[in-house]
Coordinates of C-alpha atoms in Angstrom, one line a residue:
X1 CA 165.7 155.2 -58.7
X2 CA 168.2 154.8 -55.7
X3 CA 166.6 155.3 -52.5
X4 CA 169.1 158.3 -51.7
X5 CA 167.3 160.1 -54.8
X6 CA 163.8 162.0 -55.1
X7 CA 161.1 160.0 -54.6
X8 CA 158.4 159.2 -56.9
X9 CA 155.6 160.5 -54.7
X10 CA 153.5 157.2 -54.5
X11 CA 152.3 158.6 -51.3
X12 CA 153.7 155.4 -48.9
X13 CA 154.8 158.1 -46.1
X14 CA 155.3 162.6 -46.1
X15 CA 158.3 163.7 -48.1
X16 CA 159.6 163.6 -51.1
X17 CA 160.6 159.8 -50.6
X18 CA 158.7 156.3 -49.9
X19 CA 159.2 155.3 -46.8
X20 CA 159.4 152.1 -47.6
X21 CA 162.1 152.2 -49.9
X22 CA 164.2 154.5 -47.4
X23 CA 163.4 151.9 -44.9
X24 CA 164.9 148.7 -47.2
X25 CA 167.6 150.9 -48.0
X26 CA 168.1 151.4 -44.6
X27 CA 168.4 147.8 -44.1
X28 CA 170.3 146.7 -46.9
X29 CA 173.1 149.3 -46.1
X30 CA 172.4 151.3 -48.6
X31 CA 171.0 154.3 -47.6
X32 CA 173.1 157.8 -48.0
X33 CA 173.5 159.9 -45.0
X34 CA 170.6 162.3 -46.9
X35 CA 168.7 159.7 -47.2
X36 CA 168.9 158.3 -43.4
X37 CA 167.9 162.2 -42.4
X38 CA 164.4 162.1 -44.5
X39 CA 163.2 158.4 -43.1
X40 CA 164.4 159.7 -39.4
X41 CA 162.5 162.6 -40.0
X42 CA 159.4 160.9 -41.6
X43 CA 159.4 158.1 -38.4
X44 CA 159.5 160.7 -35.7
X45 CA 156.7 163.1 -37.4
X46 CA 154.1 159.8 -38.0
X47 CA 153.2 157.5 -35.2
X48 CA 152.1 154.3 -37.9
X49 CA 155.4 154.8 -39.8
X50 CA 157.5 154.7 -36.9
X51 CA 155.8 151.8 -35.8
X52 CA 155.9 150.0 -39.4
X53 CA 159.4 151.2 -39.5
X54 CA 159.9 148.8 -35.9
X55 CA 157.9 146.3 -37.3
X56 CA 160.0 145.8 -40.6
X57 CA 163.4 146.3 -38.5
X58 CA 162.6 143.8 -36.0
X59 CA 161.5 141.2 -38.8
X60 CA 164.8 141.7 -41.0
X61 CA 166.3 140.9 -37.7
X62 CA 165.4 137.9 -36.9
X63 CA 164.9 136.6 -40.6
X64 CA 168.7 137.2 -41.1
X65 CA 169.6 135.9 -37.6
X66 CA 168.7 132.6 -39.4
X67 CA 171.8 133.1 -41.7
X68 CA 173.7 130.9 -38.7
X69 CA 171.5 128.0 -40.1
X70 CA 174.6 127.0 -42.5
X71 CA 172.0 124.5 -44.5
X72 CA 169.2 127.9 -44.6
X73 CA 166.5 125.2 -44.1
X74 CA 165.4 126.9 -41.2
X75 CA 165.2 130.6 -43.3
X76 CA 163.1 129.0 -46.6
X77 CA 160.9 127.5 -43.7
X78 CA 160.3 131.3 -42.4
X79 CA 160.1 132.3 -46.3
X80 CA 157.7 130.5 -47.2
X81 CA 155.7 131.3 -43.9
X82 CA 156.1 135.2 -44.9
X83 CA 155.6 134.2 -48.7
X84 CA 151.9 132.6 -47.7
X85 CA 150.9 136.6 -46.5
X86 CA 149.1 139.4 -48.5
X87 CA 151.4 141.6 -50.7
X88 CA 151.1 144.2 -47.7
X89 CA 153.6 147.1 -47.4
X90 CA 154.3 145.7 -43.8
X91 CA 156.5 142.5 -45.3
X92 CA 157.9 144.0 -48.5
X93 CA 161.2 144.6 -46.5
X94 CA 160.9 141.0 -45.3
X95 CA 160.8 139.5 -48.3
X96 CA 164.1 141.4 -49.6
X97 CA 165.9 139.9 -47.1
X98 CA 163.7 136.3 -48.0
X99 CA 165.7 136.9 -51.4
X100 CA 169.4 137.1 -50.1
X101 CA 168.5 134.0 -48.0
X102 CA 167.4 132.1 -50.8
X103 CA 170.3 133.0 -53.1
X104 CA 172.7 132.1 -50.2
X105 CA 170.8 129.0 -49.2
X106 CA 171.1 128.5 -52.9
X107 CA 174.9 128.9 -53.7
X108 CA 174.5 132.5 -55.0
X109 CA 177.7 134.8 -55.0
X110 CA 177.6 136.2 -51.6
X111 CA 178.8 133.0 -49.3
X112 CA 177.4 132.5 -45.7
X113 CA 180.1 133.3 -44.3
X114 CA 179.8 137.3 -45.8
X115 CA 176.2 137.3 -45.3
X116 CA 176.5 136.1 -41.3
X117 CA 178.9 138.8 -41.3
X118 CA 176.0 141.1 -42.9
X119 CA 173.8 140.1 -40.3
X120 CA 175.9 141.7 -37.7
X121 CA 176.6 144.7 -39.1
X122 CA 172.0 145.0 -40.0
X123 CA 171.8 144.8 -36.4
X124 CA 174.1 147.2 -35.3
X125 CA 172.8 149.1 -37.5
X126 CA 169.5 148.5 -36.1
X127 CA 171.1 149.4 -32.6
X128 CA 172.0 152.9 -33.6
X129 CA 169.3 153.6 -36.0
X130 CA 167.3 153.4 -32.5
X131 CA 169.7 155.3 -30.6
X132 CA 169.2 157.7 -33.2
X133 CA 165.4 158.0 -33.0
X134 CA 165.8 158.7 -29.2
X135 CA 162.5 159.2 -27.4
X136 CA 160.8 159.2 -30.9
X137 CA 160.2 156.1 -30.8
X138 CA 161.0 154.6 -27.2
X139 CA 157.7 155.1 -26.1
X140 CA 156.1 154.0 -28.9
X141 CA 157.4 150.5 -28.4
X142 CA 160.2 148.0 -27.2
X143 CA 163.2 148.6 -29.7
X144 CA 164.8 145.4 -31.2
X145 CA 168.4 146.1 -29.1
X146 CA 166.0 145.6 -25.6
X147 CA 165.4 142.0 -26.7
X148 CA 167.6 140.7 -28.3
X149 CA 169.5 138.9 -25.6
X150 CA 168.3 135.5 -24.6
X151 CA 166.9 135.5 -21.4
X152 CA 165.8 132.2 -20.9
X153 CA 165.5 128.8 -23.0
X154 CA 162.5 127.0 -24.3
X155 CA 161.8 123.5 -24.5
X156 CA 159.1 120.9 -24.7
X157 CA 155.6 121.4 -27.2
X158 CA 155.7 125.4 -27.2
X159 CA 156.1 128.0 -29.9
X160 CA 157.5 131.6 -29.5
X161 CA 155.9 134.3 -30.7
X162 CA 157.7 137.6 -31.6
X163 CA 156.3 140.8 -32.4
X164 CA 153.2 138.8 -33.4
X165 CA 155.2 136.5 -35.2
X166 CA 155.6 132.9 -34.9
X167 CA 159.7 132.1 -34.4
X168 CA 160.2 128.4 -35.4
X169 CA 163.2 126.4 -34.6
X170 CA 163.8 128.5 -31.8
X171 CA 164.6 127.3 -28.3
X172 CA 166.3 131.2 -27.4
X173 CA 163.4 133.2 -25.3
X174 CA 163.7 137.1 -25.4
X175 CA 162.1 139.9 -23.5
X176 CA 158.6 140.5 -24.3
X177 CA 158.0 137.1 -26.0
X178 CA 155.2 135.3 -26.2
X179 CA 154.9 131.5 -25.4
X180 CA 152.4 128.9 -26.2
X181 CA 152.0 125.5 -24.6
X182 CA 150.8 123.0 -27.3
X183 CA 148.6 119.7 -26.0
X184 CA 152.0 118.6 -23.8
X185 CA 154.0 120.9 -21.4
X186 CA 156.0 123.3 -22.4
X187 CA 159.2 124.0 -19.9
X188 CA 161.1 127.5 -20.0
X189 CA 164.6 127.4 -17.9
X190 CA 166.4 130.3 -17.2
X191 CA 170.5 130.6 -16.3
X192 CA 170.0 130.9 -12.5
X193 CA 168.3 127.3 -12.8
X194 CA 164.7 128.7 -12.4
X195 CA 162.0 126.8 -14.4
X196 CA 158.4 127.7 -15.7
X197 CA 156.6 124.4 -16.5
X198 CA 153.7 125.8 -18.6
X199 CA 150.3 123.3 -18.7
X200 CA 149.1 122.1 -22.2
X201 CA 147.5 125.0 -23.6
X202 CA 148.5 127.8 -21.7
X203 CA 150.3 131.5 -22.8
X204 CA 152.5 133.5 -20.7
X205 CA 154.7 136.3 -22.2
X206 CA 158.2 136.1 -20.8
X207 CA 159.8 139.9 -19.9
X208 CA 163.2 140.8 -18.2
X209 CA 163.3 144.4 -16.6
X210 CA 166.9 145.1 -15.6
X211 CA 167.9 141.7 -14.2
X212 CA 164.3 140.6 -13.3
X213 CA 162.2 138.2 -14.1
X214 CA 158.4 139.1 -15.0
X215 CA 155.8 136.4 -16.2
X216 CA 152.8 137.6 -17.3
X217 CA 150.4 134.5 -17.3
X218 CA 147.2 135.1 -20.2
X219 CA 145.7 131.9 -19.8
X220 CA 146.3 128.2 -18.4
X221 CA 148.6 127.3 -15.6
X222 CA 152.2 127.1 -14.6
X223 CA 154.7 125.4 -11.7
X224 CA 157.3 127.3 -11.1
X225 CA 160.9 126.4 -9.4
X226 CA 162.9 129.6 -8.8
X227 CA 166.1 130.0 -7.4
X228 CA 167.0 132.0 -4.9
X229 CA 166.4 135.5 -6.2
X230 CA 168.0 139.2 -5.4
X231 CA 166.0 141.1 -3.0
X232 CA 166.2 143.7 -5.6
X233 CA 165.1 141.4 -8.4
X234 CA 162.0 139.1 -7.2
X235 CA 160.5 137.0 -10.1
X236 CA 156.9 138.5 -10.4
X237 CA 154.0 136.3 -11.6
X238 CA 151.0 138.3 -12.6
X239 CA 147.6 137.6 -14.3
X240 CA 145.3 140.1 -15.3
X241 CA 143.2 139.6 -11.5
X242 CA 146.7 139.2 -9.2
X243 CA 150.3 139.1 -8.6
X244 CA 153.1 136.8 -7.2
X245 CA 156.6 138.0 -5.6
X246 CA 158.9 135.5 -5.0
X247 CA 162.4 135.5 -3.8
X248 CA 163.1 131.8 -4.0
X249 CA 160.4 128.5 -3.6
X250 CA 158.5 126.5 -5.5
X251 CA 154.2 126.9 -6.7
X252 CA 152.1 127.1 -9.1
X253 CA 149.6 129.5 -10.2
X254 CA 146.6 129.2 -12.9
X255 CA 143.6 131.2 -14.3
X256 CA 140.5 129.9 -13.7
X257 CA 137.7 132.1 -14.9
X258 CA 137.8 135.5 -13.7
X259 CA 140.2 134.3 -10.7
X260 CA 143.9 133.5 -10.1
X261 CA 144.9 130.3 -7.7
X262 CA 148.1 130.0 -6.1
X263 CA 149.5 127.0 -4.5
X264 CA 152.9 127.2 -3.2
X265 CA 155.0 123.9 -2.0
X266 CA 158.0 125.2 -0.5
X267 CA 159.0 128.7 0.4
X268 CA 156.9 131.9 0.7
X269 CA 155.0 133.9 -2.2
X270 CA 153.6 137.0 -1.2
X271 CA 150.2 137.5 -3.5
X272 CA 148.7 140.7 -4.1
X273 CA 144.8 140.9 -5.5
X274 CA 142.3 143.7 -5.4
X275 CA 142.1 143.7 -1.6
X276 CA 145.7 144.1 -1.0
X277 CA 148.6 141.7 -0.3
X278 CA 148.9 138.7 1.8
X279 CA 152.1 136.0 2.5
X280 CA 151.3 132.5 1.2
X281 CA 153.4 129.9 2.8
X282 CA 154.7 126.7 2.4
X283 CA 151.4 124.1 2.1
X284 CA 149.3 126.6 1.3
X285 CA 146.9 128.6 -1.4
X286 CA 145.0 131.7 -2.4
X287 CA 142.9 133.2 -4.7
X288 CA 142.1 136.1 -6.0
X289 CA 138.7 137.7 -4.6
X290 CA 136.0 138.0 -7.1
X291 CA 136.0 140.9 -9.6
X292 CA 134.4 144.0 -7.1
X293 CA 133.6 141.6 -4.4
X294 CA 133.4 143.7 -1.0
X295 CA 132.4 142.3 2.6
X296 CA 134.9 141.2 5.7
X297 CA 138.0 139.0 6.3
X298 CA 137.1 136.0 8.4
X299 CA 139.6 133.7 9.2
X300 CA 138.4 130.5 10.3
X301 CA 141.3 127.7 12.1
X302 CA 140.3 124.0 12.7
X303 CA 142.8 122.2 15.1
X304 CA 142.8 119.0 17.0
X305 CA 145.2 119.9 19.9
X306 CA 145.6 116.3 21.2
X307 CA 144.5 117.0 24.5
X308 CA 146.6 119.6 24.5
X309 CA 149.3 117.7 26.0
X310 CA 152.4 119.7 24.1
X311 CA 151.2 122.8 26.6
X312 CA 147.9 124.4 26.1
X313 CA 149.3 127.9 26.9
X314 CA 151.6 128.1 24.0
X315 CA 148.4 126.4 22.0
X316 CA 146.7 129.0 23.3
X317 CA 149.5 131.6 22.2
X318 CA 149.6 130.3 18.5
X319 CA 145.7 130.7 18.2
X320 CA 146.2 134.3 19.0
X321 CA 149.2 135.3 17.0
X322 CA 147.6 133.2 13.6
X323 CA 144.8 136.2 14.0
X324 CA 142.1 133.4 13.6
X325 CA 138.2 135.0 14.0
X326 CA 136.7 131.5 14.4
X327 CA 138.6 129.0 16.3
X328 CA 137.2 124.9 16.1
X329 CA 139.4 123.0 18.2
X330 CA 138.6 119.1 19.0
X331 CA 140.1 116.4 21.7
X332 CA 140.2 119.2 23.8
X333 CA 141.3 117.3 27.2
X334 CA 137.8 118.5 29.0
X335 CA 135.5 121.1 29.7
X336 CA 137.9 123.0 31.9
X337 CA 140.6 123.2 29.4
X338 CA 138.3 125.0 27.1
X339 CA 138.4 128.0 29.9
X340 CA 142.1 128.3 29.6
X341 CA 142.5 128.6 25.9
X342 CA 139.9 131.3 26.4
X343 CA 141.4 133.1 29.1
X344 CA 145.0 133.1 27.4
X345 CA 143.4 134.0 24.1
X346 CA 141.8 137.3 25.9
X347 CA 145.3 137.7 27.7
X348 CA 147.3 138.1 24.5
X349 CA 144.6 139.6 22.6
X350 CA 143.0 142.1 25.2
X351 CA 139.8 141.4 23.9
X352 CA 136.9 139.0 25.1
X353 CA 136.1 135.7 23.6
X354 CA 133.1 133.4 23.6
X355 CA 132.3 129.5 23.3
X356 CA 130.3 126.5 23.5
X357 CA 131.4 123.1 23.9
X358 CA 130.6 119.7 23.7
X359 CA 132.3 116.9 25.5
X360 CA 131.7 113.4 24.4
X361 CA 131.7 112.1 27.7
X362 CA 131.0 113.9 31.2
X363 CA 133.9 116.4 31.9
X364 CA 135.7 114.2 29.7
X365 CA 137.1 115.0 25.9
X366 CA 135.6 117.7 24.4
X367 CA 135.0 119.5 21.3
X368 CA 134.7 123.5 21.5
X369 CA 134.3 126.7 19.1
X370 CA 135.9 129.6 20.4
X371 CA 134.9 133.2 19.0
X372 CA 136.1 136.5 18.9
X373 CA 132.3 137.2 17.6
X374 CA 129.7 137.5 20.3
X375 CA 127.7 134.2 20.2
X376 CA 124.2 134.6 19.4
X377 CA 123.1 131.2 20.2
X378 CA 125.1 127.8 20.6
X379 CA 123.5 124.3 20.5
X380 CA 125.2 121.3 21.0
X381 CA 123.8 117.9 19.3
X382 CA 125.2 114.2 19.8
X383 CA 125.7 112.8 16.7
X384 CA 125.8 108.3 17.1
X385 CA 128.3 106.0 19.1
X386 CA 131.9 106.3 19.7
X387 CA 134.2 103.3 19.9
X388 CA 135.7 104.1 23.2
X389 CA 132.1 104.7 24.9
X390 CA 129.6 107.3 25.1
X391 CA 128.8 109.9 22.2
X392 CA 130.8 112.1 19.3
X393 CA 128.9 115.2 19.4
X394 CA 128.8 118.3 17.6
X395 CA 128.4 121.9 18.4
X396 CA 127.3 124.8 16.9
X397 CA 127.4 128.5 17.7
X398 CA 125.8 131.3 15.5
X399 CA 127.6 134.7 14.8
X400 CA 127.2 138.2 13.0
X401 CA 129.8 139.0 10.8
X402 CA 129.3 142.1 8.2
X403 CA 125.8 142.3 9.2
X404 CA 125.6 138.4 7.8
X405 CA 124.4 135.8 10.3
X406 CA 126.4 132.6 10.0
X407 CA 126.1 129.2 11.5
X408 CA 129.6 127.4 12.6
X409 CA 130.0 124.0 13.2
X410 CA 132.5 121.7 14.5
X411 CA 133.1 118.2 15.4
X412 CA 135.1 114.8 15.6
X413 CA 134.0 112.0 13.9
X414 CA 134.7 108.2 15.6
X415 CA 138.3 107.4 14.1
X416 CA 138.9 103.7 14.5
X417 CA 140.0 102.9 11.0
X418 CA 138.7 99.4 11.2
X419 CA 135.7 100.4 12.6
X420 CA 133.9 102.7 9.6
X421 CA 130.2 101.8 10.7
X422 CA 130.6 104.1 13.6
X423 CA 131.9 107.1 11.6
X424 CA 129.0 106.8 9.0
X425 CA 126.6 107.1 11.8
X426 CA 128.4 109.7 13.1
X427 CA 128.5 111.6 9.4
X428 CA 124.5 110.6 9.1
X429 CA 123.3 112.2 12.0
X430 CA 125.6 115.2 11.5
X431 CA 124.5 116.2 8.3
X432 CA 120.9 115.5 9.5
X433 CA 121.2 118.1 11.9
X434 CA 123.0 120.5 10.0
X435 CA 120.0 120.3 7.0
X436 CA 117.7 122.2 10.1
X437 CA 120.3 124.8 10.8
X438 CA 119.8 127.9 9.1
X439 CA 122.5 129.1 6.1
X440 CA 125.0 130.1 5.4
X441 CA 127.3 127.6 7.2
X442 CA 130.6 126.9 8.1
X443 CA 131.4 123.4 9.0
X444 CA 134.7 122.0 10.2
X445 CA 136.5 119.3 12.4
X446 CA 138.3 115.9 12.1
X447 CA 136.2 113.8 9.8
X448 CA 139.2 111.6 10.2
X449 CA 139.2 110.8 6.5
X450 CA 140.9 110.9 3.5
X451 CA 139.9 113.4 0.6
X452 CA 139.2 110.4 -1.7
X453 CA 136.9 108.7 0.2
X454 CA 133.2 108.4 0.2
X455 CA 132.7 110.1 3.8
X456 CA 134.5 113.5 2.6
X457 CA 132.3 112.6 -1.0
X458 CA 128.8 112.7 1.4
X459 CA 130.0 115.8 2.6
X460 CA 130.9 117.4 -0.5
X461 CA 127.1 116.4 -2.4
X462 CA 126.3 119.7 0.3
X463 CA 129.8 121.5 1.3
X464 CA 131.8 123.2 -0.9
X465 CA 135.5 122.4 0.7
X466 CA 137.4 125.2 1.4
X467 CA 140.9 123.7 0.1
X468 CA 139.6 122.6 -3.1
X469 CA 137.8 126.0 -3.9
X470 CA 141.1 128.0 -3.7
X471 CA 143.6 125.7 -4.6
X472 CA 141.6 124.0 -7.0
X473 CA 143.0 120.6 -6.6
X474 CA 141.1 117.8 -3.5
X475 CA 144.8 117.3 -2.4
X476 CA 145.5 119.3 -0.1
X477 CA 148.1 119.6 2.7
X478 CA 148.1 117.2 5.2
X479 CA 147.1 117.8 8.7
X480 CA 148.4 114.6 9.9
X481 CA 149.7 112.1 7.4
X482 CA 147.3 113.3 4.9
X483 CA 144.7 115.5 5.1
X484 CA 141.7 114.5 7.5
X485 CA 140.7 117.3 9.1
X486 CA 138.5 119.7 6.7
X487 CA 136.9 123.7 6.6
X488 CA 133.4 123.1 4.4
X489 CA 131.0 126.1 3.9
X490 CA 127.2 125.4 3.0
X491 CA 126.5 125.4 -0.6
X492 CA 124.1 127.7 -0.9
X493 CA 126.1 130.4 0.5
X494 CA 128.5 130.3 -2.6
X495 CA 127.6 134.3 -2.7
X496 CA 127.5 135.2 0.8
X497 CA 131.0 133.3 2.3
X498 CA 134.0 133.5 -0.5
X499 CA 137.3 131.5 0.3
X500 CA 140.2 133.3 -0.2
X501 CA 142.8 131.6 1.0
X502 CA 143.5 128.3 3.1
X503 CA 146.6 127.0 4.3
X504 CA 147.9 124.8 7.6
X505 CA 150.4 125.9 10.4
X506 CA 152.4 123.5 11.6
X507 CA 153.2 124.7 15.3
X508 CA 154.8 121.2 16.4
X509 CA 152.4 121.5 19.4
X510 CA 150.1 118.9 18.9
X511 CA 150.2 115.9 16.3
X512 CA 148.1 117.7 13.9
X513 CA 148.0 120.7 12.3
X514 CA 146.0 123.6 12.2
X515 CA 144.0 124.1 9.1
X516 CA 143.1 127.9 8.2
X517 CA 141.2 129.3 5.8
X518 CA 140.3 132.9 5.2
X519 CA 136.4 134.2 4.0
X520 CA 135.2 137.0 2.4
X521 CA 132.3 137.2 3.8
X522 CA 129.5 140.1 2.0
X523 CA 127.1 142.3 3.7
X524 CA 123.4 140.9 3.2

């Protein structure tokens, strides 16, 4: 029976044809104008033909795109993948083409150079078989001529998959498929010289929509290099909790659990969760806030201003316009300094401040906290010796934020660096005082060490540090040469205070720079 004739009824679609006969015919070239009417007809009137009929047509495609493999290793490899499946409807087109292949690969009558030549006319065909269907079958899914242009180039240990099928030997990445890291990286490179470095094990599926880029990460992590993209085209980097837009830098971005981290290294990424969007610079991170976590933004800043010798107004000016809520600030040059950072943080911001301080020696160097939070109480403890005389000592205000009363803490640990006995004292009786003060806390200052080292790992056996919670990594930015100077909240307010985001601003007004991290913190 040819396919342009009456059908036998076997009931494999409406009509008086099988569909799946119209559909090889349709394929192999065969099919008479008649016959092309009845399987149009029969695709648009039945939602699982048409997408069988999409299935089959992207299949042949690709399957006979293999017919520029001049030895057809690469086609009996895919043959016998299909060969190893059930005898389903779904592949019987497949394996029609699997047959020319072979007898090509084999010597048969029809050389390579006619059947490549076949190839191109199946997918034009393909093309205007689509074109025909119209909005039939649009929205039912992805036609074969939206991706099949390479978009992009894959390399390293990853496979493709396509349509739910794995594509082997191929480095070409389309729209819409699917990539999976193996146990080493797996690198995707686009024209523009952008580059996805995927992490062993992870998926992303790999989309273009009219010039721009769109990774959809599934699980694992990726680094990512971009090039400087069109303003009208940013490369978007979603999960299933948040989004990335960039225009041009370098980050990466991972799943962990039910949140997304982002770490960017050069350039800006603006990232977009449940609560809205925020720009990530260069040197810092985000997350994205638990799934239906509510409560209040707090941002938190730690600074040692270096006696604020680089002018304490314009200090005082970049507190205010980095719309900190909790300011620490240490070597503060003495007690009366602390009044002018507060009186030129009410003058920009119109609104009053509060603090405590805690000078180490007699109107000399001095510690502070600075709030825009009322402060409930403020105690100020000194915490062991200091190697230039007198005593490092802490302070500590408490403050209501979303109903929640918290605990902040700040302070400077001795900093000789061959001189460590001091600082452990100094760490001892610090964490000895903070074990009385009520929870949940916030701790920061210069610890004056490194994030390997056993006085940040004292810390941590009670802190959770803020860096490492939303970036996911201990190394962090450096706040001056590496990172020393550290935002910590108390462990046992893991559900009360949730880090969102950290990052450092480097004003060029002091030798350090400012460490910020933003809270969510949750009504009690």
């Amino acid at each position: 029976m040819s396919a342009g004739s009456p059908g036998d009824g076997d009931g494999d679609g409406p009509g008086d044809q099988p569909f799946h006969l119209l559909t090889q015919a349709w394929i192999e070239g065969t099919l008479d104008p008649a016959g092309e009417r009845e399987l149009l007809r029969q695709v648009r009137s039945d939602a699982q033909l048409r997408a069988e009929f999409l299935a089959q047509a992207r299949t042949s495609a690709v399957l006979a795109s293999l017919l520029k493999d001049t030895d057809g290793e690469s086609a009996r490899r895919v043959a016998l993948v299909i060969r190893a499946r059930s005898e389903s409807r779904s592949f019987r087109t497949s394996k029609s083409v699997i047959d020319r292949i072979d007898r090509g690969a084999r010597g048969a009558s029809m050389p390579f150079s006619r059947m490549r030549m076949r190839t191109r006319i199946l997918l034009a065909a393909s093309v205007l078989m689509m074109a025909t269907l119209g909005g039939a079958v649009w929205w039912a899914e992805q036609s074969t001529a939206d991706t099949a242009s390479t978009i992009a180039a894959l390399s390293g240990d990853g496979r493709i998959m396509r349509a739910g099928a794995e594509i082997p030997d191929l480095a070409d990445l389309r729209s819409h498929d699917v990539v999976l890291a193996g146990m080493t990286p797996a690198s995707v490179s686009y024209p523009d010289g952008t580059s996805v470095v995927m992490d062993p094990g992870a998926q992303a599926r790999f989309e273009d929509v009219t010039g721009a880029k769109r990774v959809h990460l599934v699980r694992g992590g990726i680094q990512v290099s971009a090039a400087k993209q069109g303003a009208d085209a940013p490369m978007v980097i979603a999960t299933a909790q948040a989004e990335a837009t960039v225009v041009g830098t370098r980050f990466s971005m991972a799943i962990d659990g039910e949140r997304t981290r982002l770490v960017v290294a050069e350039g800006v990424v603006r990232f977009t969760d449940s609560r809205g969007s925020i720009e990530v610079a260069q040197g810092g991170a985000a997350v994205s806030a638990p799934v239906g976590s509510t409560g209040t933004r707090l941002r938190v800043l730690t600074w040692n201003v270096d006696h604020g010798e680089r002018n304490v107004f314009l200090q005082a000016k970049a507190i205010a316009d980095a719309g900190a809520d909790l300011v620490a600030l240490q070597q503060v040059a003495s007690p009366a300094a602390v009044a002018v950072y507060v009186g030129e943080i009410e003058r920009i911001t119109g609104v009053p401040w509060h603090s405590a301080w805690a000078a180490e020696k007699p109107g000399k160097e001095t510690c502070c906290i600075i709030s825009r939070f009322p402060l409930l109480a403020s105690d100020v403890r000194d915490i062991g010796p200091s190697s230039f005389g007198g005593s490092r000592r802490a302070v500590h205000g408490r403050v209501a934020v979303s109903g929640r009363n918290l605990a902040f803490v700040t302070t400077y640990l001795d900093w000789v660096a061959d001189d460590t006995v001091n600082r452990a004292e100094n760490l001892r009786q610090l964490l000895e005082w903070t074990a009385t003060l009520p929870v949940p806390q916030i701790l920061t200052g210069g610890f004056r060490s490194y994030h390997d080292s056993t006085f940040i790992d004292t810390v941590r056996s009670r802190y959770d540090d803020a860096w490492q919670e939303v970036a996911g990594t201990t190394i962090g930015p450096a706040t001056k040469g590496r990172r020393i100077d550290y935002v910590f909240r108390s462990r046992d307010a893991s559900q009360a205070i949730v880090p969102v985001r950290s990052w450092v601003l480097d004003t060029g007004l002091s030798d350090h720079k400012a460490l910020l991290t933003d809270y969510l913190v949750a009504p009690p």
